[in-house]
Coordinates of C-alpha atoms in Angstrom, one line a residue:
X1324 CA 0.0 0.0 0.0
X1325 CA 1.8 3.8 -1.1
X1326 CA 2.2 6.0 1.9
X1327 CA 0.8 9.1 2.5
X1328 CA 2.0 12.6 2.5
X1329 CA -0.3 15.4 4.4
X1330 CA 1.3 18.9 3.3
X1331 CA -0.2 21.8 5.1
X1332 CA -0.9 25.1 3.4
X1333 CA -2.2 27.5 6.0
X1334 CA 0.0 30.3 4.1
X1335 CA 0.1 29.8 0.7
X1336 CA 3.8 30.1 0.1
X1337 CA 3.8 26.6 -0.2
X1338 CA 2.2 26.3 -3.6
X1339 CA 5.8 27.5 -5.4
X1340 CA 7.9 26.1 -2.6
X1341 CA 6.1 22.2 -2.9
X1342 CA 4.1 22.4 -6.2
X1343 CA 5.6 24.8 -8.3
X1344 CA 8.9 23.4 -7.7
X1345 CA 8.1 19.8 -8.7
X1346 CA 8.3 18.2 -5.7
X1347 CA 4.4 17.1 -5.2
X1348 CA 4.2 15.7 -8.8
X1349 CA 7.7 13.9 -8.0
X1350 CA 6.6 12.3 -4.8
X1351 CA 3.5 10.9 -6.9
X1352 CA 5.9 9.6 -9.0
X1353 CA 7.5 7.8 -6.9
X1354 CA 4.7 5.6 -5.6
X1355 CA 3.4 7.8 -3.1
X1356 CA -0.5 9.5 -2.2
X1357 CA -0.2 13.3 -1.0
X1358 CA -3.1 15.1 0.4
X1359 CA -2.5 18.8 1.0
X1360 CA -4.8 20.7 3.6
X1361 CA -4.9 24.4 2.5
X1362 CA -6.5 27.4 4.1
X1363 CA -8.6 28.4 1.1
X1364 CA -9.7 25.6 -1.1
X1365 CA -11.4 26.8 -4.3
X1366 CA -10.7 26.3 -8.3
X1367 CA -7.8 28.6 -7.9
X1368 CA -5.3 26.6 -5.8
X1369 CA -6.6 23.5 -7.7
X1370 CA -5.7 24.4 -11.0
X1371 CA -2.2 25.7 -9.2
X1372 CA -1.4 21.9 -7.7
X1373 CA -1.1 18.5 -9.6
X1374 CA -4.6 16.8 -10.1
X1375 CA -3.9 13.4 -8.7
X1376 CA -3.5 15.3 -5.2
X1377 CA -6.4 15.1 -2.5
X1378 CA -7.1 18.7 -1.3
X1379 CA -9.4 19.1 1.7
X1380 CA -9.7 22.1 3.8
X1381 CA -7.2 23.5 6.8
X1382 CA -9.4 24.1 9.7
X1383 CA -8.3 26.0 12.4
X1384 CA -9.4 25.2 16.2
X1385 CA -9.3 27.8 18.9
X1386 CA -6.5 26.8 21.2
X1387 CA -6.8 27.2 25.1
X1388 CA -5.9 30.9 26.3
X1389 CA -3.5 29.9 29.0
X1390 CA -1.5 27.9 26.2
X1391 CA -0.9 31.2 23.8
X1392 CA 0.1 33.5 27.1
X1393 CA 2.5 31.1 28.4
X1394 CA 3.6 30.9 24.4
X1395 CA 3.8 34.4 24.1
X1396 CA 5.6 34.8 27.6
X1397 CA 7.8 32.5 26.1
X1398 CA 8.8 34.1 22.9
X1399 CA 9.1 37.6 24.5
X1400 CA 11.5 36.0 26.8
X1401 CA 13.8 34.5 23.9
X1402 CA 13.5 37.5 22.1
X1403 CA 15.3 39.3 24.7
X1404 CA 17.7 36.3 25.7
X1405 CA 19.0 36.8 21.7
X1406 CA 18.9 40.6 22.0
X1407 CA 21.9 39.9 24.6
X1408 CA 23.7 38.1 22.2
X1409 CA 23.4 41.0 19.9
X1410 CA 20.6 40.0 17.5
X1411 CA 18.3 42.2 16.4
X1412 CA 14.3 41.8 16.8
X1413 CA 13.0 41.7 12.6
X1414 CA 9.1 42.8 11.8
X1415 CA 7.4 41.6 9.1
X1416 CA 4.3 44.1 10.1
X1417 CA 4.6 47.3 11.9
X1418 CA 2.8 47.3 15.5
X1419 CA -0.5 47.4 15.9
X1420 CA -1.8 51.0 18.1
X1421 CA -2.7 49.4 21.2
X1422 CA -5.1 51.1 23.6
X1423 CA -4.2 52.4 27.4
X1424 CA -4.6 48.6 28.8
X1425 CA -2.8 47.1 25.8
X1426 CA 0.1 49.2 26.8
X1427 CA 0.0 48.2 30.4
X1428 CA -0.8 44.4 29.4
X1429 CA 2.5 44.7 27.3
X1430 CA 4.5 46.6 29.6
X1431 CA 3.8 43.4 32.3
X1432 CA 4.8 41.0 29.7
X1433 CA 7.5 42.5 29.1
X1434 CA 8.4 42.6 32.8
X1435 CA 7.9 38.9 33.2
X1436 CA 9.8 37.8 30.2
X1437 CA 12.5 40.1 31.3
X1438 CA 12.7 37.9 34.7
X1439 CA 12.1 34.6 32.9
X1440 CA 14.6 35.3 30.6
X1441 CA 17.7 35.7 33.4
X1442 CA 16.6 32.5 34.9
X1443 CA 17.3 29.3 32.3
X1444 CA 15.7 27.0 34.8
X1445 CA 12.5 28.9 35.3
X1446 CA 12.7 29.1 31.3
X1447 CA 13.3 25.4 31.3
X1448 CA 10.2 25.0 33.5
X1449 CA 8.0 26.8 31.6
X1450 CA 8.7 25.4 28.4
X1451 CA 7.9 21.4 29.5
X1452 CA 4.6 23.1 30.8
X1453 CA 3.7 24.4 27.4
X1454 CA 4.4 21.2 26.1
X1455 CA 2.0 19.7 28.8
X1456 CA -0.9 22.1 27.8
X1457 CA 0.1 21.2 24.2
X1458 CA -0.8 17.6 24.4
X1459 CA -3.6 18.2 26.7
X1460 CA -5.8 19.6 23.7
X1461 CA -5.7 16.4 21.1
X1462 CA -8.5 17.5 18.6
X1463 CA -11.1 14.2 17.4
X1464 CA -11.5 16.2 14.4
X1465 CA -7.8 16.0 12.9
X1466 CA -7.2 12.2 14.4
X1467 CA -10.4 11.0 13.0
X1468 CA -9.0 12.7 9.7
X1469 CA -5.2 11.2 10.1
X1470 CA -6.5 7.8 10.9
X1471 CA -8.7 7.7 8.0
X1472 CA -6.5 9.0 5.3
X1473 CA -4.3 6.8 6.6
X1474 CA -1.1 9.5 6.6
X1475 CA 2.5 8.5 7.1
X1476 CA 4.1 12.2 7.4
X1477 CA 2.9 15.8 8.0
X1478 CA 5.1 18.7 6.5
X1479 CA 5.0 22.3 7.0
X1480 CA 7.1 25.0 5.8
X1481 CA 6.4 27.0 8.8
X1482 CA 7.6 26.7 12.3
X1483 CA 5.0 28.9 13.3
X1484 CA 1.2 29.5 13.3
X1485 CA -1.6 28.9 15.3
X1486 CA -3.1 27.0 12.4
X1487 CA -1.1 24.5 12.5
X1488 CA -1.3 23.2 16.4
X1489 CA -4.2 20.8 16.7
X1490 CA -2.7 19.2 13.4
X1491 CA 0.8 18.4 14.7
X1492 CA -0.6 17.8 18.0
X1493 CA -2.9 15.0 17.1
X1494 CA 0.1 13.7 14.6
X1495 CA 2.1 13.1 17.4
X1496 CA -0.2 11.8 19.4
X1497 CA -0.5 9.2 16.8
X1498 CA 3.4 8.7 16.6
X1499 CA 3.3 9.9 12.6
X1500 CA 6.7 11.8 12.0
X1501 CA 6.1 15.9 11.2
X1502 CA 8.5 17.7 9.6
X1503 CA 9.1 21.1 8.9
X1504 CA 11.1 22.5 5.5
X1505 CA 11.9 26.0 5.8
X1506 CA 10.6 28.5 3.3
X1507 CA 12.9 31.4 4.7
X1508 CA 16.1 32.2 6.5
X1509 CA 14.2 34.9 7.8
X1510 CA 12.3 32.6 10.3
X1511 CA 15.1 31.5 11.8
X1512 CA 15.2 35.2 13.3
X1513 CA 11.8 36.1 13.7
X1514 CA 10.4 33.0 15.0
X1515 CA 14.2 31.3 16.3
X1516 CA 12.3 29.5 19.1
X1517 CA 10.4 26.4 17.9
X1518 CA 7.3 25.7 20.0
X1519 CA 6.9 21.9 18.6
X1520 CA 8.7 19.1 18.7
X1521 CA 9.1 18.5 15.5
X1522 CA 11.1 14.7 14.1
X1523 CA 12.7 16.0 11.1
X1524 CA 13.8 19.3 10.2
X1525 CA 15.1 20.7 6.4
X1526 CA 17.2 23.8 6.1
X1527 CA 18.7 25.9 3.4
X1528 CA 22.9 25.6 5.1
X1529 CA 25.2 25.6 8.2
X1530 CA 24.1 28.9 9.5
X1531 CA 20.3 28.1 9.9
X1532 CA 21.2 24.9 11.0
X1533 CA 24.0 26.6 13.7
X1534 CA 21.3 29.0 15.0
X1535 CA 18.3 27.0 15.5
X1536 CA 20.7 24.8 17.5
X1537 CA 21.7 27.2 19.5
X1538 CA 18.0 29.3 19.9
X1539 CA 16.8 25.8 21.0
X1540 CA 19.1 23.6 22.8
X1541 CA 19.1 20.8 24.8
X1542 CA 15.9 19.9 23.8
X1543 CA 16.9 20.0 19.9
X1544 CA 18.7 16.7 18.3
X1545 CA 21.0 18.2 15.6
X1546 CA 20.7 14.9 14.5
X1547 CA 17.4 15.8 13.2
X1548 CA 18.2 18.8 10.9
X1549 CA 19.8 18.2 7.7
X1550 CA 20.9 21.0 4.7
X1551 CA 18.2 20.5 1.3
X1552 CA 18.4 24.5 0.0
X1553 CA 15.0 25.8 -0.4
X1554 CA 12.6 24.2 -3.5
X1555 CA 10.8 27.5 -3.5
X1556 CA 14.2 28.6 -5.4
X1557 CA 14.1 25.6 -8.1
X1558 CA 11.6 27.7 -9.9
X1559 CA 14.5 30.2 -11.2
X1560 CA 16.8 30.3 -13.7
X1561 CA 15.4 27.3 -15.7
X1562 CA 15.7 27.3 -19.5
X1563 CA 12.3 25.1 -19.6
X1564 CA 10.0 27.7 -18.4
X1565 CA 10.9 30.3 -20.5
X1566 CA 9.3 32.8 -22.8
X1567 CA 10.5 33.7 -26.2
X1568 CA 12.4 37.0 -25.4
X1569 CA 10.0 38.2 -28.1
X1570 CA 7.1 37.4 -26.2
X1571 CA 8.4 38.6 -23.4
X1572 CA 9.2 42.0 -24.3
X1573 CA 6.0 42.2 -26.1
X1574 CA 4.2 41.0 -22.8
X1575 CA 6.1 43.9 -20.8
X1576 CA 5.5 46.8 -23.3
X1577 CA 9.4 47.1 -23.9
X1578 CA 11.5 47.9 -26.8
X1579 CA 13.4 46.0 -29.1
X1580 CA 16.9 46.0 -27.5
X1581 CA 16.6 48.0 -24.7
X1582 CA 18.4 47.0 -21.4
X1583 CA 16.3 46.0 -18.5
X1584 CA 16.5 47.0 -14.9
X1585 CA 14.5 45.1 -12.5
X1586 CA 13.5 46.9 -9.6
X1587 CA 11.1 44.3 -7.6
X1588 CA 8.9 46.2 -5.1
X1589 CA 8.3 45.9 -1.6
X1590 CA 4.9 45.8 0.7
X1591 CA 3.8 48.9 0.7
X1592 CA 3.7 49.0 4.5
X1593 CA 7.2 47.8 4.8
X1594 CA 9.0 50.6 2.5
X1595 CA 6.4 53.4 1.9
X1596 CA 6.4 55.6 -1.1
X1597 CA 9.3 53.4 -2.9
X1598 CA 8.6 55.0 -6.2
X1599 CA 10.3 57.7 -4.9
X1600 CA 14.2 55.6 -5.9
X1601 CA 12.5 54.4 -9.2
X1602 CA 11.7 58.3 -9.8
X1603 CA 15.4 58.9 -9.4
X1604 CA 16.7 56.2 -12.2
X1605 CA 14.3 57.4 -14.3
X1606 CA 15.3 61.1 -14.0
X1607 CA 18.9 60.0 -14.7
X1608 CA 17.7 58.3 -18.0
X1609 CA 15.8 61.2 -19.0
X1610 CA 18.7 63.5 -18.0
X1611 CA 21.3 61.4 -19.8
X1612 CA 23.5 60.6 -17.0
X1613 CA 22.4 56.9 -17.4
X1614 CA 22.2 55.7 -21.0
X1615 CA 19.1 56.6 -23.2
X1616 CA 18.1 52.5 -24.3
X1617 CA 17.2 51.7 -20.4
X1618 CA 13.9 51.0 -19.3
X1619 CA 12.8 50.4 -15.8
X1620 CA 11.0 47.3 -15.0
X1621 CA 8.7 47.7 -11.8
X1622 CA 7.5 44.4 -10.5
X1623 CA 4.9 45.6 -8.1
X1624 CA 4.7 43.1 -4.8
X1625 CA 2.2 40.7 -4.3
X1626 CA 0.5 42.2 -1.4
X1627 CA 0.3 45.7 -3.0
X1628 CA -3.0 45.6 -4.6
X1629 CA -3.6 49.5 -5.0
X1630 CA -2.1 50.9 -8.6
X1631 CA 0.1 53.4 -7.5
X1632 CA 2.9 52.5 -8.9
X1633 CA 0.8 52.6 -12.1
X1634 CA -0.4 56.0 -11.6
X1635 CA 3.3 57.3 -10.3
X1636 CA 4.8 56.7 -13.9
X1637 CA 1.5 57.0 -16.2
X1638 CA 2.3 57.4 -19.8
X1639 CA 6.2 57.1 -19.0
X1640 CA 7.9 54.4 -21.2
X1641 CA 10.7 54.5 -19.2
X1642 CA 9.0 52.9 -16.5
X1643 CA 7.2 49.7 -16.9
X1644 CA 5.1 48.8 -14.3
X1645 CA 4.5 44.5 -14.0
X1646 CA 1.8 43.5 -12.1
X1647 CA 2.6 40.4 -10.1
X1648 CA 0.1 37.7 -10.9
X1649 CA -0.8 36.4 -7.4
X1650 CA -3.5 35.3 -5.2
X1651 CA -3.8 37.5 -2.4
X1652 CA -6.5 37.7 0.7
X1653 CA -5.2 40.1 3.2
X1654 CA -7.3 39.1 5.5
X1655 CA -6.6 35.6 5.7
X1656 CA -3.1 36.2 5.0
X1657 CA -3.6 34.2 2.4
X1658 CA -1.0 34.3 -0.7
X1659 CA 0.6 32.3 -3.6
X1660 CA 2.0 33.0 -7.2
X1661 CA 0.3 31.4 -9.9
X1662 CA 2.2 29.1 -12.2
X1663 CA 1.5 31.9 -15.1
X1664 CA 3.6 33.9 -12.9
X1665 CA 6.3 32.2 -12.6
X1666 CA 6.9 31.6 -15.9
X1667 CA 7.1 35.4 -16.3
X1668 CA 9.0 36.4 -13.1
X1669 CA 11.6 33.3 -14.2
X1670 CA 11.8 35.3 -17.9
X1671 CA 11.8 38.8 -16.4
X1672 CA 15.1 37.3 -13.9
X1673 CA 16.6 36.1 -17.3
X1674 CA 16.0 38.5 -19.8
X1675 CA 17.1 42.0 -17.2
X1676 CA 20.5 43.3 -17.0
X1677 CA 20.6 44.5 -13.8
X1678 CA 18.4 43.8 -10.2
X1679 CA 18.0 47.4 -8.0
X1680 CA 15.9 47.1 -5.0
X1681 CA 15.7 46.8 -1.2
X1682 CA 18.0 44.0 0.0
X1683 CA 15.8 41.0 0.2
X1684 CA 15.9 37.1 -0.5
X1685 CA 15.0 38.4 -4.8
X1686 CA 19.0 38.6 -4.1
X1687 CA 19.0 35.2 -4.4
X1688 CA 16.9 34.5 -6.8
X1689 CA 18.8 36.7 -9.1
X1690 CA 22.0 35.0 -8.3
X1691 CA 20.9 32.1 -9.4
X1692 CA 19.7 33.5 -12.4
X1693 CA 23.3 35.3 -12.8
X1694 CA 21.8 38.6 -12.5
X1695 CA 24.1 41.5 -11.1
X1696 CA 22.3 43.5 -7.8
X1697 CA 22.7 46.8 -6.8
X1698 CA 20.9 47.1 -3.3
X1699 CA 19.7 50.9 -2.1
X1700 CA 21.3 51.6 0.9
X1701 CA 20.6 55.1 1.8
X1702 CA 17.5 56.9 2.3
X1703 CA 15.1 59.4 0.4
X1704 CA 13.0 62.8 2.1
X1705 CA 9.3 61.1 3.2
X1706 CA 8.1 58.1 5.4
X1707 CA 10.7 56.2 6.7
X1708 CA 10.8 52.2 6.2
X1709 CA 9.4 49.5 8.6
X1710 CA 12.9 49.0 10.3
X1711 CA 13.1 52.9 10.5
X1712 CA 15.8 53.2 7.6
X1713 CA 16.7 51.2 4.3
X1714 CA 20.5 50.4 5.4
X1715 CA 18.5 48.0 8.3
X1716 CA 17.5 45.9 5.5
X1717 CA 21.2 45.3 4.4
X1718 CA 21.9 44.9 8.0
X1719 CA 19.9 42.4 9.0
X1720 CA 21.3 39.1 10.7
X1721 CA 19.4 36.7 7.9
X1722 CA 21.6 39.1 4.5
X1723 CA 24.3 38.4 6.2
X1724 CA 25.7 35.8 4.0
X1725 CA 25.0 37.9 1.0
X1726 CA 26.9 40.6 2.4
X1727 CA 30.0 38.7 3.1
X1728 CA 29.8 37.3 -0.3
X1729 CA 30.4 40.2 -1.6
X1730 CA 27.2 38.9 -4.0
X1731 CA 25.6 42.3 -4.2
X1732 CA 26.6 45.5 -4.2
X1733 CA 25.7 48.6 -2.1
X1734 CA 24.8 51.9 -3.0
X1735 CA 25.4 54.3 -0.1
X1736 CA 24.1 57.4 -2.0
X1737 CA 21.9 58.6 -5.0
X1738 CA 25.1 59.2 -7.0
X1739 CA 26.6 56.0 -6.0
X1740 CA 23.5 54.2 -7.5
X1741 CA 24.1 55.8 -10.6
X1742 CA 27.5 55.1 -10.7
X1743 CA 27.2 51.6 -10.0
X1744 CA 24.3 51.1 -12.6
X1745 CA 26.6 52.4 -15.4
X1746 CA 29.3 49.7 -14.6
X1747 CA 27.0 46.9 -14.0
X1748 CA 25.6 47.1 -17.4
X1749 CA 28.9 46.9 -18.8
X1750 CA 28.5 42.9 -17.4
X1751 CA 26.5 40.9 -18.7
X1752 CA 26.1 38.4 -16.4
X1753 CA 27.5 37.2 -12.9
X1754 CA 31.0 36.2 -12.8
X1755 CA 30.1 31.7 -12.4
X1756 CA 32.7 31.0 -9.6
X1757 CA 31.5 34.0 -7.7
X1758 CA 27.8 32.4 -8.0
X1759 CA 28.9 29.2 -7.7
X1760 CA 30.6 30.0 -4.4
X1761 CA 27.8 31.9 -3.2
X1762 CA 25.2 29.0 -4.3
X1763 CA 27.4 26.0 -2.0
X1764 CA 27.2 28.6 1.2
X1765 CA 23.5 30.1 0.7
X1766 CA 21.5 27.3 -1.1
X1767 CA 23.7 24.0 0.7
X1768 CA 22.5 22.1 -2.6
X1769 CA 23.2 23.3 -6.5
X1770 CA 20.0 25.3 -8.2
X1771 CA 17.4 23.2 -8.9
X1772 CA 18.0 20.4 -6.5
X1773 CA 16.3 21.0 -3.3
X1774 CA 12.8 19.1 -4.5
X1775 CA 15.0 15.9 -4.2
X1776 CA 16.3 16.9 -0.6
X1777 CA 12.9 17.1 0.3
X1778 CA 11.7 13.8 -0.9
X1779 CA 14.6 12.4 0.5
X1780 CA 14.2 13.6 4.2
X1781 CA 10.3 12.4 3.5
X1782 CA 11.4 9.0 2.5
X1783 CA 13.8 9.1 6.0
X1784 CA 11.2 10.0 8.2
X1785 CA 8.7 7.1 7.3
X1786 CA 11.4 5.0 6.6
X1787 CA 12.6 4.9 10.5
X1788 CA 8.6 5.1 11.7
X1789 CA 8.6 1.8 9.9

């Protein structure tokens, strides 16, 4: 009889990361049944997934309020046990306003995470007892579900989210391995301290593997994390899924032999106002200090639905403005890119001569398609960014590697940009060795290879429950 694979979707980046990729429809090859439990379940996802999958709904159960403020106590108190170690706290949202008793309800957590956190035995104490309220709350509903589907393995790509409790829980209740394969290095920071036990545990390379480690020992088995990249990045630089550069250009609106710059936008919320760098590119073009046969592509985010980028450089054919083709529900947090997509982004990647943006994981993705970045590293009069400047982004603990690498460059003023764009198109592409050296420290696997990691830590984890 195959096994069976549960993957659970409650974000939506896992449509790229396990079906985009090729890993589901590899895994059915292969002999096995996968069933994937999404948060929205409608003709959308389906026509995004293989068709022999099962899909079925993610449903969420309210968990017991003493378990999320012990939780919450808990991660306010790691967060300021790695603040000692000089690690600095990452947003992906700004704050919410809180009222006069949110303030004082925060300022008390605070105060007890600040004593919890000089104490490792009272920290130690209060973690087994979130495990203990963890088990207490095994829902019927999921082990009715796992015992009739018969599933073998559960995999996330998340090690946090609310959703995803009374699933794991009643998995291991039931003794079936769970695993979790990152989707970002970036969750190693935000969310360091893992809150499940998880049996198996996939990471992109050493340093994610170092720090989780260290935000989570003795209870951790190193033994039980193993390097496999990140299939979310074998969707890039593929020769198979790529437009005609023809068809492309037509697609974007841009001229026959012009050179491309890629400027890939962020959430509105997280860099405010950002057409206010592609303004200056475009003034330099106009002005002659960059060459004349540039155009500017603007790939707006996913979770910017508004068209103000679209209305900022309205009848400018400098500026061509690419609306990312995404699902995206705001209010379920709810987001994935369509397959369509892909194929674009993958040609836009290939066919540019140059990446400028906000320091961000694109980095990679360009790297792998040898495409030369330029990151902004200065900022612009108006509303400052989420982390309260743009040189925080290049900053940050997770870019590290990228910095180091010397794998993209920084611009530390306006004219510096400028400067740095006119040699960069000069180069066509990457220098290999540089990218290749960059791809064994980042990825941990060569381009295009992860999907097979994955299988293979699958195929571990049921082969030992067996």
């Amino acid at each position: 009889m195959p096994n069976t694979c549960l993957i659970l979707m409650p974000l939506g980046s896992e449509v790229r990361q396990f079906g985009h990729s090729g890993m589901i429809a590899a895994l059915i090859n292969k002999g096995w049944n996968v069933v994937v439990a999404a948060k929205i379940v409608d003709e959308d996802i389906k026509n995004q997934l293989d068709s022999r999958i099962k899909l079925i709904p993610l449903t969420q159960e309210r968990l017991p309020q003493r378990y999320l403020r012990v939780q919450e106590l808990l991660d306010r108190s790691h967060q300021i046990i790695e603040s000692r170690r000089g690690k600095k706290n990452w947003r992906y949202r700004p704050d919410p306003e809180k009222t006069l008793l949110g303030k004082t309800k925060s300022n008390l957590l605070i105060f007890f995470a600040n004593l919890i956190s000089r104490s490792p035995l009272l920290y130690r104490v209060l973690g087994e007892f979130e495990h203990n309220l963890e088990m207490e709350k095994v829902s019927p509903v999921w082990l009715k579900i796992l015992r009739e589907m018969q599933i073998d393995v559960v995999v996330v790509n998340v090690p946090r989210s609310d959703v995803l409790h009374s699933i794991l829980i009643a998995a291991k209740a039931l003794g079936i391995p769970n695993m979790l394969l990152y989707h970002t290095s970036k969750d190693v920071i935000v969310n360091g301290r893992l809150n499940h036990d998880y049996d198996a545990i996939g990471v992109w390379n050493m340093w994610m593997k170092s720090e989780i480690i260290h935000q989570n020992r003795p209870g951790l088995d190193p033994q039980s994390i193993q390097i496999i990249g990140c299939a979310h990045f074998d969707c890039v630089g593929r020769s198979d899924i790529l437009l005609p550069e023809d068809d492309f250009r037509k697609l974007m609106g841009a001229k026959p032999g012009s050179r491309l710059i890629l400027f890939p936008a962020s959430a509105p919320w997280v860099v405010p106002d950002e057409a206010r760098f592609v303004h200056l590119i475009a003034k330099a073009i106009e002005t002659g200090i960059l060459p004349k046969n540039i155009q500017i592509v603007v790939r707006t985010n996913p979770m910017d639905s508004s068209d103000y980028f679209k209305s900022e450089f309205l009848n400018n054919d400098r500026v061509l403005v690419q609306k990312a083709n995404w699902r995206w529900e705001p209010k379920q947090n709810w987001a994935f890119q369509r397959y369509e997509d892909m194929v674009v982004y993958n040609s836009l990647l290939h066919y540019s001569n140059v990446c400028i943006g906000i320091p961000s994981t694109v980095t990679i993705e360009c790297v792998i398609s040898e495409l030369p970045v330029i990151n902004i590293g200065f900022d612009l009069p108006g509303p400052k960014p989420l982390p309260g400047s743009i040189r925080a982004f290049w900053e940050a603990d997770f870019y590290q590697d990228i910095v180091q690498n010397n794998i993209a460059e920084l611009a530390a003023d306006p004219n510096d940009l400028l400067s740095k764009i006119r040699n960069q198109l000069k180069i066509s592409k990457l220098d290999n060795s540089q990218n290749q050296k960059f791809i064994s420290t980042i990825l941990g696997v060569p381009p295009h290879h992860s999907s097979e990691k994955c299988i293979e830590i699958i195929n571990q984890a049921v082969s030992i429950k067996e």
